[in-house]
Coordinates of N, CA and C in Angstrom, one line a residue:
Chain A
G239 N -10.9 17.1 -5.5 CA -9.2 17.2 -5.1 C -8.7 16.4 -5.7
E240 N -7.3 16.1 -5.3 CA -6.3 15.4 -5.6 C -6.4 14.0 -5.4
S241 N -6.3 13.1 -6.6 CA -6.7 11.8 -6.3 C -6.0 10.9 -7.5
V242 N -6.5 9.4 -6.8 CA -5.8 8.5 -7.7 C -6.9 7.5 -8.0
G243 N -7.6 7.3 -9.2 CA -8.9 6.6 -8.9 C -8.8 5.6 -10.0
L244 N -9.6 4.4 -9.6 CA -9.8 3.4 -11.2 C -11.3 3.2 -11.7
H245 N -10.9 3.1 -12.8 CA -12.2 3.3 -13.6 C -13.3 2.3 -13.6
L246 N -12.8 0.9 -13.3 CA -13.9 -0.1 -13.0 C -13.7 -0.8 -11.6
P247 N -14.7 -0.9 -10.9 CA -14.6 -1.9 -9.6 C -14.4 -3.2 -9.6
T248 N -14.9 -3.7 -10.9 CA -14.9 -5.3 -10.9 C -14.7 -5.5 -12.8
L249 N -13.5 -6.3 -12.9 CA -13.1 -6.9 -14.3 C -13.3 -8.3 -14.1
S250 N -14.2 -8.8 -15.3 CA -14.4 -10.3 -15.2 C -13.6 -10.9 -16.6
V251 N -12.4 -11.9 -16.3 CA -12.1 -12.3 -17.5 C -11.9 -13.7 -17.8
Q252 N -12.1 -14.1 -18.9 CA -11.7 -15.7 -19.0 C -10.0 -16.2 -18.7
E253 N -10.2 -17.3 -18.2 CA -8.5 -17.7 -18.3 C -8.2 -17.9 -19.4
G254 N -6.9 -17.5 -19.6 CA -6.0 -17.4 -20.9 C -6.3 -15.9 -21.8
D255 N -7.0 -15.2 -21.3 CA -7.3 -13.8 -22.1 C -6.3 -12.9 -21.4
N256 N -6.2 -11.9 -22.0 CA -5.6 -10.8 -21.4 C -6.4 -10.0 -20.7
S257 N -5.7 -9.3 -19.8 CA -6.4 -8.6 -18.8 C -5.8 -6.7 -18.6
I258 N -6.7 -5.8 -18.7 CA -6.6 -4.7 -18.6 C -7.1 -3.9 -17.7
I259 N -6.3 -3.5 -16.6 CA -6.6 -2.7 -15.5 C -6.4 -1.1 -15.6
N260 N -7.2 -0.3 -15.5 CA -7.1 1.1 -15.8 C -7.1 1.8 -14.6
C261 N -6.0 2.9 -14.5 CA -6.3 3.9 -13.4 C -5.9 5.5 -13.8
A262 N -6.5 6.1 -13.2 CA -6.6 7.7 -13.6 C -5.8 8.4 -12.4
Y263 N -4.9 9.6 -12.4 CA -4.6 10.3 -11.7 C -4.9 11.6 -12.1
S264 N -4.6 12.7 -11.0 CA -5.0 13.6 -11.2 C -4.1 15.1 -11.2
N265 N -2.9 14.5 -10.7 CA -1.8 15.5 -10.2 C -1.0 15.4 -11.3
S266 N -0.3 16.4 -11.6 CA 0.2 16.3 -12.7 C 2.2 16.4 -12.1
A267 N 2.1 16.3 -10.8 CA 3.3 16.2 -10.2 C 3.7 14.6 -9.6
S268 N 2.6 13.9 -10.1 CA 2.9 12.2 -9.5 C 4.1 11.9 -10.8
D269 N 4.8 11.5 -10.2 CA 6.1 11.0 -10.6 C 6.3 9.5 -10.6
Y270 N 5.9 8.7 -10.1 CA 6.2 7.4 -9.4 C 5.2 6.9 -9.2
F271 N 5.1 5.5 -10.1 CA 3.4 4.6 -10.4 C 3.9 3.4 -9.7
I272 N 3.0 2.5 -8.7 CA 3.2 1.2 -8.6 C 2.0 0.6 -8.8
W273 N 1.8 -0.9 -9.1 CA 0.8 -1.7 -9.2 C 0.9 -2.6 -8.0
Y274 N -0.1 -2.8 -7.1 CA -0.4 -3.9 -6.4 C -1.4 -4.7 -6.6
K275 N -0.9 -6.0 -6.0 CA -2.0 -6.9 -6.1 C -2.6 -7.4 -4.7
Q276 N -4.0 -7.4 -4.5 CA -4.0 -7.7 -3.1 C -5.3 -9.0 -3.0
E277 N -4.9 -10.1 -2.4 CA -5.5 -11.4 -2.1 C -6.2 -11.1 -0.9
S278 N -7.3 -11.7 -0.8 CA -7.9 -11.8 0.2 C -7.3 -12.1 1.6
G279 N -7.4 -11.2 2.4 CA -6.6 -11.5 3.9 C -5.3 -11.4 4.0
K280 N -4.6 -10.6 2.7 CA -3.4 -10.3 2.6 C -2.9 -9.0 2.5
G281 N -1.5 -8.7 2.6 CA -1.6 -7.3 2.4 C -0.9 -7.2 0.7
P282 N -1.3 -5.5 0.5 CA -0.6 -5.4 -0.8 C 0.5 -5.7 -1.6
Q283 N 0.6 -6.7 -2.6 CA 1.7 -7.2 -3.0 C 2.4 -6.6 -4.2
F284 N 3.5 -6.1 -4.3 CA 4.4 -5.1 -5.7 C 4.2 -6.3 -6.5
I285 N 4.0 -5.5 -7.4 CA 3.8 -6.3 -9.0 C 4.8 -5.7 -10.2
I286 N 4.8 -3.8 -10.4 CA 5.7 -3.6 -11.1 C 5.7 -1.9 -10.8
D287 N 6.6 -1.5 -11.0 CA 6.5 0.2 -11.0 C 7.2 0.9 -12.4
I288 N 7.0 2.2 -12.3 CA 7.3 3.1 -13.3 C 7.2 4.2 -12.9
R289 N 8.4 4.9 -13.9 CA 8.6 6.2 -13.2 C 8.1 7.3 -14.3
S290 N 7.9 8.4 -14.0 CA 7.5 9.2 -15.0 C 8.1 9.7 -16.3
N291 N 9.3 9.5 -16.2 CA 10.0 9.6 -17.6 C 10.5 8.2 -18.3
M292 N 9.2 7.3 -18.1 CA 8.9 6.4 -18.9 C 7.6 6.1 -19.3
D293 N 7.5 5.5 -20.6 CA 5.8 5.5 -20.8 C 5.5 3.8 -21.1
K294 N 6.5 3.0 -20.6 CA 6.3 1.8 -20.7 C 7.4 1.0 -20.1
R295 N 6.7 -0.5 -19.1 CA 7.5 -1.0 -18.4 C 7.1 -2.5 -18.4
Q296 N 8.0 -3.4 -18.6 CA 7.6 -4.9 -18.9 C 8.0 -5.8 -17.6
G297 N 7.2 -6.6 -17.4 CA 7.8 -7.6 -16.3 C 7.2 -9.1 -16.7
Q298 N 7.2 -9.5 -15.7 CA 6.9 -11.2 -16.4 C 5.4 -11.1 -16.3
R299 N 4.8 -11.3 -17.6 CA 3.4 -11.2 -18.1 C 2.3 -10.3 -17.7
V300 N 3.5 -9.1 -17.2 CA 2.5 -7.9 -16.8 C 3.4 -6.7 -17.4
T301 N 2.7 -5.5 -18.0 CA 3.4 -4.6 -18.5 C 2.6 -3.4 -18.0
V302 N 3.2 -2.6 -17.7 CA 2.6 -1.3 -17.5 C 2.7 0.0 -18.3
L303 N 1.6 0.7 -18.7 CA 1.7 1.9 -19.5 C 1.1 3.2 -19.0
L304 N 2.2 4.1 -19.2 CA 1.8 5.6 -18.3 C 1.6 6.4 -19.7
N305 N 0.6 7.0 -19.8 CA 0.2 8.2 -20.8 C 0.0 9.6 -19.5
K306 N 0.9 10.3 -19.8 CA 1.1 11.6 -19.1 C 0.2 12.6 -19.5
T307 N 0.2 12.2 -20.8 CA -0.8 13.2 -21.3 C -2.3 13.7 -21.0
V308 N -2.9 12.4 -20.8 CA -4.0 12.1 -20.2 C -4.1 11.7 -19.0
K309 N -3.1 11.6 -18.3 CA -3.2 11.2 -16.8 C -3.5 9.6 -16.5
H310 N -3.0 8.7 -17.0 CA -3.8 7.4 -17.3 C -2.5 6.5 -17.3
L311 N -2.7 5.3 -16.4 CA -1.7 4.1 -16.7 C -2.7 2.8 -16.5
S312 N -2.3 2.0 -17.1 CA -3.1 0.6 -17.4 C -1.8 -0.4 -16.7
L313 N -2.4 -1.7 -16.4 CA -1.6 -2.9 -15.8 C -2.2 -4.1 -16.9
Q314 N -1.4 -4.2 -17.8 CA -1.9 -5.6 -18.5 C -1.4 -6.7 -17.9
I315 N -2.3 -7.6 -18.0 CA -1.7 -9.2 -17.4 C -2.0 -10.1 -18.6
A316 N -0.8 -10.5 -19.1 CA -1.0 -11.7 -20.3 C -1.3 -12.8 -20.0
A317 N -2.4 -13.7 -20.8 CA -2.8 -15.2 -20.7 C -3.2 -15.3 -19.0
T318 N -4.3 -14.5 -18.4 CA -4.5 -14.2 -17.2 C -5.0 -15.9 -16.6
Q319 N -4.6 -15.9 -15.2 CA -4.8 -17.3 -14.6 C -5.5 -17.1 -13.4
P320 N -5.9 -18.0 -12.9 CA -6.7 -18.3 -11.9 C -6.2 -17.5 -10.7
G321 N -4.9 -17.6 -10.2 CA -4.0 -17.1 -9.8 C -4.1 -15.6 -9.5
D322 N -4.3 -15.1 -10.5 CA -4.2 -13.5 -10.9 C -5.7 -13.0 -10.3
S323 N -6.7 -13.8 -9.7 CA -7.7 -13.3 -9.2 C -7.4 -12.5 -8.1
A324 N -7.8 -11.0 -7.7 CA -7.4 -10.3 -6.8 C -8.2 -9.0 -6.7
V325 N -7.3 -8.2 -5.9 CA -7.9 -7.0 -6.2 C -6.3 -6.0 -6.6
Y326 N -6.7 -5.1 -7.3 CA -5.6 -4.6 -7.9 C -5.6 -3.0 -7.7
F327 N -4.7 -2.4 -7.3 CA -4.4 -1.3 -6.8 C -3.4 -0.6 -7.5
C328 N -3.8 1.0 -8.2 CA -2.6 1.9 -8.3 C -2.2 2.4 -7.3
A329 N -0.9 3.0 -7.1 CA -0.4 3.9 -6.2 C 0.4 4.9 -6.8
E330 N 0.4 6.0 -6.0 CA 1.5 7.0 -6.6 C 2.0 7.8 -5.7
N331 N 3.4 8.2 -5.8 CA 4.0 9.2 -5.0 C 4.4 10.5 -6.0
R332 N 4.3 11.5 -5.1 CA 4.5 12.8 -6.2 C 5.5 13.3 -5.8
R333 N 6.1 14.5 -6.7 CA 7.4 14.9 -6.4 C 6.9 16.0 -5.2
G334 N 7.8 16.0 -4.1 CA 7.4 16.9 -2.9 C 6.5 16.3 -1.8
G335 N 6.3 15.0 -2.0 CA 5.1 14.3 -1.3 C 5.7 13.3 -0.3
G336 N 6.7 13.5 -0.5 CA 7.5 12.5 0.6 C 7.6 11.2 0.2
N337 N 7.5 10.3 1.4 CA 7.1 9.1 1.2 C 5.8 8.6 1.0
K338 N 5.2 9.1 1.0 CA 3.3 8.5 1.3 C 3.1 7.9 -0.2
L339 N 2.5 6.9 -0.2 CA 2.0 6.4 -1.3 C 0.4 6.8 -1.4
T340 N -0.1 7.4 -2.6 CA -1.5 7.8 -2.5 C -2.3 6.4 -3.3
F341 N -3.0 5.7 -2.8 CA -3.6 4.5 -3.4 C -5.1 4.9 -4.0
G342 N -5.3 4.0 -5.1 CA -6.5 4.4 -6.1 C -7.6 3.2 -5.0
T343 N -8.9 3.2 -5.6 CA -9.7 2.3 -4.8 C -9.9 0.9 -5.3
G344 N -9.2 1.0 -6.1 CA -8.9 -0.9 -6.4 C -10.0 -1.1 -7.5
T345 N -9.5 -2.2 -8.3 CA -10.4 -3.1 -9.1 C -10.3 -4.4 -8.9
Q346 N -11.6 -5.2 -8.5 CA -11.4 -6.5 -8.4 C -11.3 -7.5 -9.8
L347 N -10.3 -8.1 -10.0 CA -10.2 -9.0 -11.0 C -10.6 -10.5 -10.8
K348 N -11.5 -11.0 -11.6 CA -12.3 -11.9 -11.2 C -11.9 -13.0 -12.7
V349 N -11.3 -14.0 -12.7 CA -10.7 -14.8 -13.7 C -11.8 -16.3 -13.6
E350 N -12.9 -16.4 -14.7 CA -13.1 -17.3 -14.8 C -12.8 -18.7 -15.8
L351 N -13.1 -19.7 -15.3 CA -12.4 -21.1 -15.9 C -13.1 -21.4 -17.1
Chain B
E127 N 12.4 -15.1 -0.2 CA 12.6 -13.7 -0.6 C 12.5 -13.2 0.9
P128 N 12.9 -12.1 1.2 CA 12.6 -11.3 2.5 C 11.2 -10.6 2.5
E129 N 10.7 -10.9 4.0 CA 9.5 -9.7 3.8 C 8.9 -9.5 5.4
V130 N 8.2 -8.3 5.2 CA 7.8 -7.8 6.0 C 6.5 -8.5 6.8
T131 N 7.0 -8.8 8.6 CA 5.9 -9.7 9.0 C 5.5 -8.8 10.1
Q132 N 3.8 -9.2 10.4 CA 3.2 -8.5 11.5 C 2.2 -9.3 12.6
T133 N 2.6 -8.7 13.5 CA 1.9 -9.4 14.9 C 1.2 -8.3 15.5
P134 N 0.0 -8.9 16.3 CA -0.6 -10.5 15.8 C -1.3 -10.1 14.5
S135 N -2.0 -11.1 14.2 CA -3.0 -11.3 12.7 C -4.0 -10.4 12.8
H136 N -4.6 -10.6 14.4 CA -5.9 -10.1 14.6 C -5.9 -9.6 15.9
Q137 N -6.2 -8.4 16.5 CA -6.1 -8.3 17.7 C -7.5 -7.7 18.1
V138 N -8.4 -8.0 18.8 CA -9.5 -7.5 19.5 C -9.4 -6.9 20.6
T139 N -9.8 -5.7 20.9 CA -9.5 -4.8 22.2 C -11.0 -4.0 22.5
Q140 N -11.1 -3.7 23.7 CA -12.2 -2.7 24.3 C -11.8 -1.2 24.1
M141 N -13.0 -0.6 23.4 CA -12.9 1.0 23.1 C -12.1 1.3 24.5
G142 N -11.2 2.2 24.1 CA -10.7 3.2 25.3 C -9.5 2.3 25.6
Q143 N -9.1 1.1 25.4 CA -7.9 0.4 25.6 C -6.5 1.1 24.6
E144 N -5.6 0.7 25.3 CA -4.5 0.8 24.4 C -4.0 -0.3 23.6
V145 N -3.3 -0.4 22.2 CA -3.5 -1.4 21.5 C -1.8 -1.3 20.8
I146 N -0.9 -2.0 20.7 CA 0.1 -2.4 20.4 C 0.3 -3.0 19.1
L147 N 0.7 -2.5 18.0 CA 0.7 -3.4 16.7 C 2.0 -3.4 16.2
R148 N 2.4 -4.9 16.1 CA 4.2 -4.8 15.8 C 4.5 -5.3 14.5
C149 N 5.7 -4.8 14.0 CA 6.2 -5.3 12.7 C 7.5 -5.5 12.7
V150 N 8.1 -6.4 11.6 CA 9.4 -6.6 11.5 C 9.7 -6.3 9.9
P151 N 10.4 -5.1 9.8 CA 10.4 -5.0 8.6 C 11.6 -5.8 7.6
I152 N 11.7 -5.4 6.2 CA 12.8 -6.2 5.6 C 13.9 -5.5 6.3
S153 N 15.0 -6.3 6.6 CA 15.9 -6.2 7.3 C 17.2 -5.1 6.5
N154 N 17.3 -4.9 5.6 CA 18.2 -3.7 4.7 C 17.5 -2.6 4.7
H155 N 16.3 -2.8 5.0 CA 15.3 -1.6 4.5 C 15.6 -0.2 5.8
L156 N 15.4 0.9 5.2 CA 16.0 2.1 5.9 C 14.6 3.0 6.0
Y157 N 13.6 2.8 5.3 CA 12.2 3.7 5.8 C 11.2 2.7 5.9
F158 N 10.2 3.3 7.1 CA 9.4 2.3 7.6 C 7.8 3.1 7.4
Y159 N 6.8 2.5 7.3 CA 5.7 3.2 7.2 C 4.5 2.1 7.8
W160 N 3.5 3.1 8.2 CA 2.1 2.5 8.5 C 0.9 2.9 7.7
Y161 N 0.0 1.9 7.2 CA -1.0 2.2 6.7 C -2.1 1.7 7.1
R162 N -3.0 2.3 6.8 CA -4.6 1.3 7.2 C -5.6 1.2 6.4
Q163 N -6.5 0.5 6.5 CA -7.2 0.0 5.3 C -8.8 -0.4 5.8
I164 N -10.0 0.4 6.0 CA -10.9 0.3 6.5 C -11.7 -0.8 5.5
L165 N -12.5 -1.6 6.0 CA -13.0 -2.8 5.4 C -13.8 -2.1 4.0
G166 N -13.4 -2.5 2.8 CA -14.1 -2.2 1.6 C -13.3 -0.8 1.2
Q167 N -12.8 -0.4 1.7 CA -11.9 1.0 1.4 C -10.5 0.9 0.9
K168 N -9.9 1.8 0.2 CA -8.7 2.1 0.0 C -7.4 2.0 1.2
V169 N -6.6 1.7 0.8 CA -5.4 1.8 1.6 C -5.0 3.5 1.9
E170 N -5.1 3.8 3.2 CA -4.5 5.0 3.5 C -3.7 5.2 4.0
F171 N -2.6 6.2 4.2 CA -1.2 6.5 4.8 C -1.6 6.9 6.1
L172 N -0.7 6.3 6.8 CA -0.6 7.0 8.3 C 0.4 7.8 8.5
V173 N 1.5 7.2 8.3 CA 3.1 7.7 8.9 C 4.1 7.0 8.2
S174 N 5.3 7.8 8.0 CA 6.7 7.3 7.6 C 7.5 7.6 8.2
F175 N 8.4 6.7 8.4 CA 9.6 6.7 9.6 C 11.0 6.6 9.4
Y176 N 12.0 7.3 9.3 CA 13.2 7.1 8.7 C 14.3 7.7 9.8
N177 N 15.3 7.2 9.9 CA 16.3 8.0 10.5 C 16.1 7.8 12.2
N178 N 15.1 6.9 13.0 CA 14.4 7.1 14.1 C 13.7 8.3 14.4
E179 N 13.0 9.3 13.6 CA 12.2 10.0 13.5 C 10.9 10.1 12.4
I180 N 9.8 10.4 12.8 CA 8.8 10.6 11.8 C 9.2 11.4 10.6
S181 N 9.3 11.1 9.8 CA 9.5 12.2 8.5 C 8.1 12.8 7.8
E182 N 6.9 11.8 7.7 CA 5.6 12.6 7.5 C 4.4 11.7 8.2
K183 N 3.6 12.8 8.4 CA 2.1 11.7 8.9 C 1.1 12.7 8.2
S184 N -0.1 11.7 8.3 CA -1.7 12.2 7.7 C -2.2 12.7 8.7
E185 N -3.3 13.4 8.5 CA -4.4 13.9 9.4 C -5.0 12.8 10.2
I186 N -4.8 11.8 10.1 CA -5.3 10.4 10.6 C -4.5 10.2 11.7
F187 N -3.3 10.3 11.7 CA -2.2 10.4 12.5 C -2.3 11.1 13.7
D188 N -3.3 11.2 14.5 CA -3.5 12.1 15.5 C -2.6 12.1 16.8
D189 N -3.0 12.5 17.9 CA -2.0 12.3 19.2 C -2.1 11.2 20.0
Q190 N -3.5 10.6 19.7 CA -3.6 9.3 19.8 C -2.5 8.1 19.5
F191 N -1.9 8.1 17.8 CA -1.1 7.1 17.6 C 0.5 7.7 17.7
S192 N 1.3 6.9 18.0 CA 2.7 6.7 18.1 C 3.4 5.8 17.7
V193 N 4.4 5.7 17.0 CA 5.5 4.8 16.3 C 6.5 5.0 17.2
E194 N 7.3 3.8 17.3 CA 8.7 3.3 17.9 C 9.5 2.5 17.3
R195 N 10.7 2.5 17.3 CA 11.7 1.6 16.9 C 12.5 1.1 17.7
P196 N 12.0 0.1 18.9 CA 12.5 0.1 20.2 C 13.8 -0.7 20.2
D197 N 13.8 -1.4 19.0 CA 15.3 -2.1 18.8 C 15.9 -2.1 17.5
G198 N 16.6 -2.8 16.8 CA 16.9 -3.0 15.6 C 16.1 -3.7 14.6
S199 N 15.2 -4.3 15.0 CA 14.2 -4.9 13.9 C 12.9 -4.7 14.4
N200 N 12.3 -4.5 15.3 CA 10.7 -4.2 15.3 C 10.7 -2.5 15.1
F201 N 9.3 -2.6 14.3 CA 8.7 -1.2 14.2 C 7.1 -1.1 15.2
T202 N 6.6 -0.3 15.8 CA 5.5 -0.4 16.4 C 4.7 0.7 16.1
L203 N 3.2 0.5 16.0 CA 2.2 1.4 16.2 C 1.7 0.9 17.3
K204 N 1.3 2.2 18.0 CA 0.6 2.4 19.4 C -0.5 3.1 19.1
I205 N -1.6 2.7 19.4 CA -2.9 3.5 19.6 C -3.4 3.9 21.2
R206 N -3.2 5.0 21.4 CA -3.2 5.0 23.2 C -4.7 4.9 23.6
S207 N -5.7 5.4 23.2 CA -7.1 5.2 23.3 C -7.9 5.2 22.5
T208 N -8.3 3.4 21.9 CA -8.8 3.3 20.9 C -10.0 3.5 20.7
K209 N -10.8 4.2 19.5 CA -12.1 4.3 19.4 C -12.6 3.0 18.1
L210 N -14.1 3.3 18.3 CA -14.7 2.3 17.1 C -14.1 2.5 15.9
E211 N -14.2 3.5 15.6 CA -13.5 4.0 14.0 C -11.9 3.4 13.7
D212 N -11.6 3.3 14.8 CA -10.1 2.6 14.6 C -10.1 1.4 14.0
S213 N -11.1 0.5 14.2 CA -11.4 -0.8 13.5 C -10.8 -0.8 12.1
A214 N -10.0 -1.4 11.8 CA -9.0 -1.6 10.1 C -8.2 -2.8 10.2
M215 N -8.0 -2.9 9.0 CA -6.6 -3.3 9.0 C -5.5 -2.6 8.8
Y216 N -4.4 -3.1 9.5 CA -3.2 -1.9 9.6 C -1.9 -2.7 8.9
F217 N -1.4 -1.9 8.1 CA -0.4 -2.8 7.4 C 1.0 -1.9 7.8
C218 N 1.9 -2.5 7.9 CA 3.2 -1.8 7.8 C 3.8 -2.2 6.4
A219 N 4.9 -1.2 6.3 CA 5.8 -1.4 5.0 C 6.9 -0.8 5.3
S220 N 7.8 -1.7 4.0 CA 9.1 -0.8 4.6 C 9.6 -0.7 3.0
S221 N 10.9 0.6 2.8 CA 11.4 0.3 1.3 C 12.9 0.5 1.6
E222 N 13.6 0.4 0.9 CA 15.2 0.4 0.9 C 15.4 1.7 0.9
S223 N 14.5 2.5 0.4 CA 15.2 4.1 0.3 C 13.9 4.9 -0.1
E224 N 14.0 6.0 -0.1 CA 12.8 7.1 -0.1 C 11.8 6.6 -1.3
G225 N 10.8 7.0 -0.7 CA 9.3 6.3 -1.6 C 9.1 6.6 -2.8
S226 N 10.0 7.7 -3.4 CA 9.8 8.2 -4.8 C 10.8 7.3 -5.5
N227 N 11.3 6.4 -5.0 CA 12.3 5.8 -5.9 C 12.5 4.2 -6.0
Q228 N 11.9 3.8 -4.9 CA 11.8 2.5 -4.7 C 10.4 1.9 -4.1
P229 N 9.9 0.6 -4.6 CA 8.9 0.3 -4.1 C 8.4 0.2 -2.4
Q230 N 7.8 0.3 -2.0 CA 7.3 -0.2 -0.5 C 6.8 -1.7 -0.7
H231 N 7.2 -2.6 0.3 CA 6.7 -3.9 0.5 C 6.3 -3.9 1.6
F232 N 4.5 -4.4 1.5 CA 4.0 -4.6 3.1 C 3.8 -6.0 3.2
G233 N 3.3 -6.1 4.5 CA 3.3 -7.1 5.3 C 1.7 -7.5 5.1
D234 N 1.3 -8.6 5.7 CA -0.1 -9.1 5.4 C -1.0 -8.4 6.5
G235 N -0.8 -7.5 7.4 CA -1.6 -6.7 8.1 C -2.3 -7.2 9.1
T236 N -2.2 -6.2 10.4 CA -3.0 -6.9 11.7 C -4.3 -6.4 11.4
R237 N -5.5 -7.1 11.7 CA -6.9 -6.7 11.7 C -7.2 -6.5 13.2
L238 N -7.4 -5.0 13.4 CA -8.1 -4.6 14.6 C -9.2 -4.3 14.6
S239 N -10.0 -5.1 15.6 CA -11.2 -4.9 15.8 C -11.4 -4.4 17.5
I240 N -12.2 -3.3 17.4 CA -12.7 -2.3 18.5 C -14.0 -2.6 18.9
L241 N -14.2 -3.1 19.8 CA -15.5 -3.4 20.6 C -16.1 -2.5 21.5

């Protein structure tokens, strides 16, 4: 069925290294994508979004890349810090999908000192 | 920075009882949402609300669920007769405009435990 999914359930990186979190989606009608960070006991926190008419967008220490050909997006975190430790979700909204966000299963990012 | 606030943070209820979860969306936002997250699973859409009516709902949002905006600031989710499987984190979200154009901002959730 249609889905938004993540490749890796857990990613461990050393402090200061760059992190790359991946997400695959299956519906070619998906046209808006959001990355959320969820810390323990908190709600999803907006990080960055990208529309399907773009292939790259940069924020503060974060970059999202979108490859529509293979239906894949990634979140790159530069100089990963201990405070980046959390679960990261990609979510998508699709044309004709109303306002519903469909979330992926999440990747746990662990930053090792 | 404005944020979505939810109360209570934790609600414990006996099965079969009614429960009301409360949310105060970001003040200039027009679209409101409820999502839930069962422990260890992904976040699932329940319902979206705009202009004082439901704009979309999922198959989870059956007749036991209802939403209301009783005044200019609150947005509530009511579960009429709770079941054990309703135990989950419930997140309220809001967005400035419709979901395909603006990010939805989430509160920190209410943990609902059904006994």
